[in-house]
């Protein structure tokens, strides 16, 4: 009999094994799944018999393709508030994972995008494989990287994080390691053996040693050899100047990146650049998640999110009509509005020390 529960919980030795169980949707996260994960982690934190948590995805396509974008699109288009409630709980889950006091082993096999990054890359032991494709692709649908993604990308070496945030490109194992999105590369064929070793580990040190014992050098990546043009071009202070530098650079890959940016939402690009730069100054995860909640709350009010999902996912015509249509039409005041405190009818997320939070009205 097929088990259709969206999150499967299984105790294996000393380890709590959590499996995202929507394989036909590449385990895209629903609000129910977020709540189940949060409850499971709260229980594992209190349970002295549990020494580690392992997160995996059902099926062979990936850990998690992100949030349930179609549901968020439909809610936003209908003027609902379910999206805000989902993000509030999702971002709180991301913070819980980051501060989880026991080893949290995330098996980032296959596709790991958006919300999938949020439930994995904040963990303490993040495993990528030769099949991994890790990305924050939000600008392609008129959205902005969230789930702590701007925090992670802001900490990447040089301007690699800015490059990935703006283009939304996916990276393989070596580049995920280089960018600080993962800790170890383990071949897919050895993941079952690894989880058995983790389940047998009685202490944090034994869990860490078990994981390291399976780690291997990954296949060569691409980004290390591209640092010269990436750092030179993306260090610019505006998206317009980044594009200008990319187009002027002799590296063919720079021109390819410029062409990619030309197809992204101009508003999303400018807000994303500001979000990553601000995240670098904020430093820790909690205030960045507070910032991302403000941004997400405001992005849903703009037409680009609904239009981007329509063009990429619903109708799949690949021709979004962005509003505004050009970078020049997005001024600094328009960008600043996304980072302003929320109004009295929408409570802040409130994760950072001293911040005020509350339930959605």
Tab-separated table of C-alpha atoms in Angstrom:
chain	number	residue	atom	x	y	z
A	1	UNK	CA	0.000	0.000	0.000
A	2	UNK	CA	1.351	3.430	-0.958
A	3	UNK	CA	1.901	5.781	1.978
A	4	UNK	CA	0.599	9.159	0.832
A	5	UNK	CA	1.438	11.150	3.960
A	6	UNK	CA	3.282	14.322	2.819
A	7	UNK	CA	6.070	13.855	5.361
A	8	UNK	CA	7.169	10.416	6.519
A	9	UNK	CA	8.701	10.042	9.986
A	10	UNK	CA	10.744	6.977	10.857
A	11	UNK	CA	13.057	6.241	13.746
A	12	UNK	CA	16.187	4.472	12.540
A	13	UNK	CA	18.478	3.586	15.408
A	14	UNK	CA	19.364	6.879	17.117
A	15	UNK	CA	18.239	8.977	14.150
A	16	UNK	CA	14.884	10.512	13.195
A	17	UNK	CA	14.510	10.156	9.440
A	18	UNK	CA	12.236	12.714	7.744
A	19	UNK	CA	11.193	12.125	4.141
A	20	UNK	CA	9.435	14.746	2.029
A	21	UNK	CA	6.831	12.627	0.276
A	22	UNK	CA	5.414	14.328	-2.815
A	23	UNK	CA	7.634	12.708	-5.452
A	24	UNK	CA	5.395	13.614	-8.411
A	25	UNK	CA	5.889	17.298	-7.502
A	26	UNK	CA	9.595	16.792	-6.686
A	27	UNK	CA	8.512	17.091	-3.053
A	28	UNK	CA	7.412	20.725	-3.325
A	29	UNK	CA	6.537	22.086	0.102
A	30	UNK	CA	2.979	22.701	1.191
A	31	UNK	CA	1.950	24.512	4.369
A	32	UNK	CA	1.011	21.175	5.914
A	33	UNK	CA	4.499	19.817	5.222
A	34	UNK	CA	6.114	22.860	6.829
A	35	UNK	CA	4.036	22.396	9.972
A	36	UNK	CA	4.772	18.661	10.114
A	37	UNK	CA	8.509	19.276	9.799
A	38	UNK	CA	8.413	21.910	12.519
A	39	UNK	CA	6.504	19.629	14.873
A	40	UNK	CA	8.880	16.749	14.176
A	41	UNK	CA	11.943	18.865	14.919
A	42	UNK	CA	10.413	20.236	18.104
A	43	UNK	CA	9.814	16.668	19.257
A	44	UNK	CA	13.295	15.476	18.237
A	45	UNK	CA	14.866	18.350	20.140
A	46	UNK	CA	13.214	17.177	23.361
A	47	UNK	CA	13.753	13.443	22.786
A	48	UNK	CA	16.948	12.292	24.460
A	49	UNK	CA	16.922	9.050	22.460
A	50	UNK	CA	17.327	10.967	19.197
A	51	UNK	CA	20.894	12.005	18.455
A	52	UNK	CA	20.417	13.219	14.863
A	53	UNK	CA	17.878	14.078	12.186
A	54	UNK	CA	18.180	13.066	8.529
A	55	UNK	CA	16.177	14.844	5.825
A	56	UNK	CA	15.605	13.182	2.444
A	57	UNK	CA	13.198	13.379	-0.480
A	58	UNK	CA	11.022	10.622	-1.895
A	59	UNK	CA	11.533	9.512	-5.480
A	60	UNK	CA	14.618	9.873	-7.638
A	61	UNK	CA	14.245	13.436	-8.946
A	62	UNK	CA	15.326	15.518	-5.996
A	63	UNK	CA	15.074	16.521	-2.371
A	64	UNK	CA	12.668	19.407	-2.962
A	65	UNK	CA	11.849	21.701	-5.892
A	66	UNK	CA	10.755	24.531	-3.589
A	67	UNK	CA	7.452	25.777	-2.257
A	68	UNK	CA	4.189	24.875	-3.947
A	69	UNK	CA	4.427	27.802	-6.380
A	70	UNK	CA	1.139	27.035	-8.106
A	71	UNK	CA	-0.730	27.237	-4.791
A	72	UNK	CA	1.019	30.495	-3.869
A	73	UNK	CA	0.193	31.889	-7.309
A	74	UNK	CA	-3.473	30.967	-7.033
A	75	UNK	CA	-3.775	32.437	-3.539
A	76	UNK	CA	-2.052	35.666	-4.524
A	77	UNK	CA	-4.121	36.022	-7.660
A	78	UNK	CA	-7.303	35.585	-5.609
A	79	UNK	CA	-6.178	38.185	-3.075
A	80	UNK	CA	-5.927	35.630	-0.267
A	81	UNK	CA	-3.629	35.591	2.751
A	82	UNK	CA	-2.581	31.930	2.775
A	83	UNK	CA	0.740	32.831	1.151
A	84	UNK	CA	1.648	35.133	4.035
A	85	UNK	CA	0.764	32.465	6.580
A	86	UNK	CA	2.821	29.901	4.657
A	87	UNK	CA	5.894	32.149	4.510
A	88	UNK	CA	5.603	33.028	8.190
A	89	UNK	CA	5.707	29.375	9.214
A	90	UNK	CA	8.254	28.418	6.557
A	91	UNK	CA	10.762	31.077	7.606
A	92	UNK	CA	10.333	30.122	11.254
A	93	UNK	CA	11.098	26.529	10.249
A	94	UNK	CA	14.243	27.706	8.458
A	95	UNK	CA	15.371	29.441	11.660
A	96	UNK	CA	14.612	26.338	13.735
A	97	UNK	CA	16.751	24.210	11.411
A	98	UNK	CA	19.651	26.658	11.679
A	99	UNK	CA	19.620	26.601	15.475
A	100	UNK	CA	18.718	22.905	15.850
A	101	UNK	CA	20.968	21.615	18.676
A	102	UNK	CA	21.586	18.153	17.222
A	103	UNK	CA	23.185	17.094	13.925
A	104	UNK	CA	20.803	17.823	11.054
A	105	UNK	CA	21.873	15.823	8.022
A	106	UNK	CA	20.318	17.045	4.774
A	107	UNK	CA	20.612	14.759	1.752
A	108	UNK	CA	20.590	17.298	-1.092
A	109	UNK	CA	20.399	14.719	-3.856
A	110	UNK	CA	18.976	15.787	-7.219
A	111	UNK	CA	16.959	19.019	-7.502
A	112	UNK	CA	17.163	21.357	-4.501
A	113	UNK	CA	15.612	24.725	-5.230
A	114	UNK	CA	13.998	27.625	-3.373
A	115	UNK	CA	12.217	26.248	-0.340
A	116	UNK	CA	14.247	23.059	-0.729
A	117	UNK	CA	17.349	25.104	0.003
A	118	UNK	CA	15.590	26.520	3.050
A	119	UNK	CA	14.987	23.097	4.619
A	120	UNK	CA	18.463	21.800	3.833
A	121	UNK	CA	21.191	24.433	3.518
A	122	UNK	CA	20.668	25.816	7.045
A	123	UNK	CA	21.429	22.376	8.489
A	124	UNK	CA	24.673	21.421	10.187
A	125	UNK	CA	25.662	18.598	7.785
A	126	UNK	CA	24.648	19.237	4.171
A	127	UNK	CA	25.339	16.472	1.668
A	128	UNK	CA	25.396	16.984	-2.090
A	129	UNK	CA	25.819	14.293	-4.725
A	130	UNK	CA	26.868	14.069	-8.353
A	131	UNK	CA	23.171	14.552	-9.189
A	132	UNK	CA	22.654	17.716	-7.157
A	133	UNK	CA	21.338	20.886	-8.780
A	134	UNK	CA	21.030	23.632	-6.201
A	135	UNK	CA	19.428	26.979	-7.010
A	136	UNK	CA	17.490	30.017	-5.858
A	137	UNK	CA	15.667	30.674	-9.168
A	138	UNK	CA	13.136	33.240	-7.955
A	139	UNK	CA	13.945	36.171	-10.256
A	140	UNK	CA	12.746	34.073	-13.193
A	141	UNK	CA	9.203	34.114	-11.796
A	142	UNK	CA	9.175	37.722	-10.647
A	143	UNK	CA	9.991	36.838	-7.042
A	144	UNK	CA	13.022	37.410	-4.777
A	145	UNK	CA	15.219	34.777	-3.065
A	146	UNK	CA	13.854	33.965	0.382
A	147	UNK	CA	13.958	31.126	3.005
A	148	UNK	CA	17.260	32.619	4.169
A	149	UNK	CA	18.661	32.359	0.651
A	150	UNK	CA	19.874	35.958	0.631
A	151	UNK	CA	21.775	35.220	3.857
A	152	UNK	CA	23.446	32.172	2.340
A	153	UNK	CA	24.272	33.854	-0.974
A	154	UNK	CA	25.589	37.002	0.706
A	155	UNK	CA	28.150	34.817	2.510
A	156	UNK	CA	29.451	33.153	-0.666
A	157	UNK	CA	32.997	34.067	-1.770
A	158	UNK	CA	33.375	37.278	-3.727
A	159	UNK	CA	30.348	38.002	-5.876
A	160	UNK	CA	29.367	34.394	-6.556
A	161	UNK	CA	26.245	34.768	-4.456
A	162	UNK	CA	25.181	37.905	-6.301
A	163	UNK	CA	25.622	36.083	-9.606
A	164	UNK	CA	23.499	33.131	-8.480
A	165	UNK	CA	20.848	35.326	-6.867
A	166	UNK	CA	20.308	37.490	-9.946
A	167	UNK	CA	20.512	34.817	-12.635
A	168	UNK	CA	18.853	32.062	-10.602
A	169	UNK	CA	21.311	29.542	-12.030
A	170	UNK	CA	21.603	26.067	-10.541
A	171	UNK	CA	24.956	24.673	-9.438
A	172	UNK	CA	26.340	21.187	-9.016
A	173	UNK	CA	28.138	19.636	-6.071
A	174	UNK	CA	31.537	21.330	-6.396
A	175	UNK	CA	30.054	24.785	-6.841
A	176	UNK	CA	27.581	24.264	-3.998
A	177	UNK	CA	30.547	23.450	-1.766
A	178	UNK	CA	32.480	26.466	-3.034
A	179	UNK	CA	29.541	28.792	-2.342
A	180	UNK	CA	28.954	27.459	1.162
A	181	UNK	CA	25.611	25.870	0.335
A	182	UNK	CA	26.814	22.369	1.255
A	183	UNK	CA	29.503	20.678	3.348
A	184	UNK	CA	30.299	17.304	1.810
A	185	UNK	CA	29.941	15.419	-1.460
A	186	UNK	CA	28.824	11.799	-1.208
A	187	UNK	CA	27.926	9.679	-4.250
A	188	UNK	CA	24.220	8.907	-4.557
A	189	UNK	CA	24.879	5.177	-4.466
A	190	UNK	CA	26.311	5.513	-0.936
A	191	UNK	CA	23.511	7.558	0.668
A	192	UNK	CA	21.686	4.523	2.059
A	193	UNK	CA	24.900	3.290	3.648
A	194	UNK	CA	25.572	6.761	5.048
A	195	UNK	CA	22.147	6.973	6.692
A	196	UNK	CA	22.718	3.598	8.336
A	197	UNK	CA	26.008	4.842	9.774
A	198	UNK	CA	24.355	8.022	11.049
A	199	UNK	CA	21.554	5.992	12.640
A	200	UNK	CA	24.125	3.989	14.588
A	201	UNK	CA	25.992	7.066	15.854
A	202	UNK	CA	25.422	7.850	19.535
A	203	UNK	CA	27.009	11.299	19.747
A	204	UNK	CA	27.341	14.434	17.664
A	205	UNK	CA	30.998	13.664	17.106
A	206	UNK	CA	30.192	10.176	15.868
A	207	UNK	CA	27.566	11.539	13.455
A	208	UNK	CA	30.030	14.049	12.034
A	209	UNK	CA	32.732	11.411	11.709
A	210	UNK	CA	30.314	9.036	9.990
A	211	UNK	CA	29.379	11.623	7.391
A	212	UNK	CA	32.975	12.614	6.766
A	213	UNK	CA	33.851	8.977	6.293
A	214	UNK	CA	31.700	8.845	3.168
A	215	UNK	CA	32.810	12.163	1.681
A	216	UNK	CA	34.618	12.184	-1.665
A	217	UNK	CA	35.961	14.842	-3.998
A	218	UNK	CA	33.156	15.970	-6.318
A	219	UNK	CA	33.408	16.294	-10.095
A	220	UNK	CA	34.941	19.625	-11.125
A	221	UNK	CA	32.686	22.666	-10.985
A	222	UNK	CA	32.539	25.812	-13.120
A	223	UNK	CA	32.501	28.837	-10.839
A	224	UNK	CA	36.065	28.755	-9.503
A	225	UNK	CA	37.434	29.338	-13.011
A	226	UNK	CA	34.938	32.154	-13.598
A	227	UNK	CA	35.700	34.223	-10.519
A	228	UNK	CA	37.576	36.884	-12.499
A	229	UNK	CA	34.616	38.105	-14.544
A	230	UNK	CA	31.999	37.325	-11.908
A	231	UNK	CA	33.735	39.337	-9.202
A	232	UNK	CA	34.594	42.204	-11.545
A	233	UNK	CA	31.110	42.539	-13.022
A	234	UNK	CA	28.862	41.851	-10.052
A	235	UNK	CA	30.747	44.176	-7.696
A	236	UNK	CA	28.930	47.081	-9.370
A	237	UNK	CA	26.463	49.029	-7.283
A	238	UNK	CA	23.472	48.791	-9.604
A	239	UNK	CA	21.894	46.152	-11.798
A	240	UNK	CA	22.298	48.452	-14.794
A	241	UNK	CA	26.038	48.685	-14.207
A	242	UNK	CA	26.306	44.928	-13.659
A	243	UNK	CA	24.640	44.315	-17.013
A	244	UNK	CA	26.851	46.898	-18.703
A	245	UNK	CA	30.004	45.252	-17.324
A	246	UNK	CA	28.800	41.780	-18.304
A	247	UNK	CA	28.160	42.885	-21.871
A	248	UNK	CA	31.540	44.613	-22.089
A	249	UNK	CA	33.557	41.724	-20.668
A	250	UNK	CA	35.332	39.520	-23.236
A	251	UNK	CA	34.415	36.241	-21.529
A	252	UNK	CA	31.588	34.517	-23.480
A	253	UNK	CA	30.086	33.351	-20.190
A	254	UNK	CA	29.677	36.978	-19.118
A	255	UNK	CA	27.644	37.739	-22.230
A	256	UNK	CA	25.515	34.660	-21.510
A	257	UNK	CA	24.826	35.958	-18.001
A	258	UNK	CA	23.817	39.353	-19.390
A	259	UNK	CA	21.372	37.642	-21.737
A	260	UNK	CA	19.882	35.704	-18.820
A	261	UNK	CA	19.355	38.869	-16.815
A	262	UNK	CA	17.575	40.443	-19.766
A	263	UNK	CA	14.819	37.864	-19.363
A	264	UNK	CA	14.351	38.364	-15.617
A	265	UNK	CA	11.890	40.684	-13.916
A	266	UNK	CA	13.542	44.136	-13.710
A	267	UNK	CA	11.825	44.826	-10.394
A	268	UNK	CA	12.846	41.449	-8.959
A	269	UNK	CA	16.448	41.993	-10.075
A	270	UNK	CA	16.738	45.347	-8.341
A	271	UNK	CA	15.061	44.195	-5.148
A	272	UNK	CA	17.202	41.033	-5.130
A	273	UNK	CA	20.454	42.974	-5.431
A	274	UNK	CA	19.393	45.235	-2.575
A	275	UNK	CA	18.304	42.216	-0.494
A	276	UNK	CA	21.638	40.409	-0.882
A	277	UNK	CA	23.651	43.546	-0.087
A	278	UNK	CA	21.498	44.298	2.949
A	279	UNK	CA	21.743	40.670	4.102
A	280	UNK	CA	25.531	40.939	4.104
A	281	UNK	CA	25.286	43.885	6.485
A	282	UNK	CA	22.689	42.218	8.719
A	283	UNK	CA	25.001	39.245	9.245
A	284	UNK	CA	22.929	36.645	11.095
A	285	UNK	CA	20.040	34.630	9.737
A	286	UNK	CA	17.144	35.824	11.916
A	287	UNK	CA	17.170	39.506	10.884
A	288	UNK	CA	17.595	38.432	7.268
A	289	UNK	CA	14.496	36.242	7.517
A	290	UNK	CA	12.640	39.208	9.011
A	291	UNK	CA	13.757	41.253	6.018
A	292	UNK	CA	12.756	38.534	3.565
A	293	UNK	CA	9.286	38.355	5.099
A	294	UNK	CA	8.836	42.069	4.475
A	295	UNK	CA	10.027	41.672	0.902
A	296	UNK	CA	7.837	38.629	0.193
A	297	UNK	CA	4.821	40.396	1.670
A	298	UNK	CA	5.356	43.267	-0.741
A	299	UNK	CA	6.317	41.223	-3.804
A	300	UNK	CA	2.941	39.495	-3.730
A	301	UNK	CA	1.334	42.917	-4.203
A	302	UNK	CA	3.168	43.416	-7.504
A	303	UNK	CA	1.967	41.948	-10.830
A	304	UNK	CA	5.293	40.301	-11.719
A	305	UNK	CA	4.938	37.321	-9.367
A	306	UNK	CA	1.578	36.211	-10.761
A	307	UNK	CA	2.755	36.949	-14.307
A	308	UNK	CA	6.049	35.119	-13.853
A	309	UNK	CA	4.377	31.971	-12.534
A	310	UNK	CA	1.816	32.158	-15.326
A	311	UNK	CA	4.504	32.348	-18.002
A	312	UNK	CA	6.900	29.773	-16.532
A	313	UNK	CA	4.621	27.279	-14.807
A	314	UNK	CA	0.923	27.708	-15.659
A	315	UNK	CA	0.782	28.559	-19.376
A	316	UNK	CA	4.470	27.760	-19.941
A	317	UNK	CA	4.762	30.194	-22.846
A	318	UNK	CA	8.083	31.489	-21.525
A	319	UNK	CA	7.151	35.083	-22.350
A	320	UNK	CA	6.378	37.010	-19.178
A	321	UNK	CA	5.258	40.609	-19.602
A	322	UNK	CA	7.063	42.342	-16.757
A	323	UNK	CA	5.776	45.552	-15.200
A	324	UNK	CA	7.843	47.714	-15.187
A	325	UNK	CA	9.365	46.348	-18.370
A	326	UNK	CA	12.823	47.914	-18.035
A	327	UNK	CA	15.425	48.479	-15.352
A	328	UNK	CA	15.305	52.217	-15.980
A	329	UNK	CA	11.676	52.311	-14.883
A	330	UNK	CA	12.500	50.892	-11.420
A	331	UNK	CA	13.816	53.747	-9.274
A	332	UNK	CA	15.454	53.616	-5.850
A	333	UNK	CA	12.312	54.696	-4.005
A	334	UNK	CA	10.382	51.788	-5.516
A	335	UNK	CA	13.043	49.362	-4.288
A	336	UNK	CA	13.250	50.914	-0.819
A	337	UNK	CA	9.526	50.348	-0.277
A	338	UNK	CA	10.075	46.582	-0.152
A	339	UNK	CA	12.292	46.907	2.920
A	340	UNK	CA	10.184	49.364	4.932
A	341	UNK	CA	8.438	48.113	8.096
A	342	UNK	CA	5.106	46.445	7.504
A	343	UNK	CA	1.920	48.371	8.122
A	344	UNK	CA	-0.368	47.990	11.151
A	345	UNK	CA	-2.504	45.357	9.418
A	346	UNK	CA	0.446	42.990	8.826
A	347	UNK	CA	2.616	41.900	11.746
A	348	UNK	CA	6.350	41.503	11.302
A	349	UNK	CA	7.932	38.063	11.387
A	350	UNK	CA	9.901	39.121	14.455
A	351	UNK	CA	12.666	36.526	14.661
A	352	UNK	CA	15.553	38.887	15.407
A	353	UNK	CA	16.235	39.723	19.074
A	354	UNK	CA	14.111	42.687	20.101
A	355	UNK	CA	11.850	42.406	17.049
A	356	UNK	CA	8.086	42.420	17.462
A	357	UNK	CA	6.088	39.562	16.014
A	358	UNK	CA	2.482	38.599	16.050
A	359	UNK	CA	-0.124	36.463	14.332
A	360	UNK	CA	-1.503	37.435	10.995
A	361	UNK	CA	-4.854	39.248	11.391
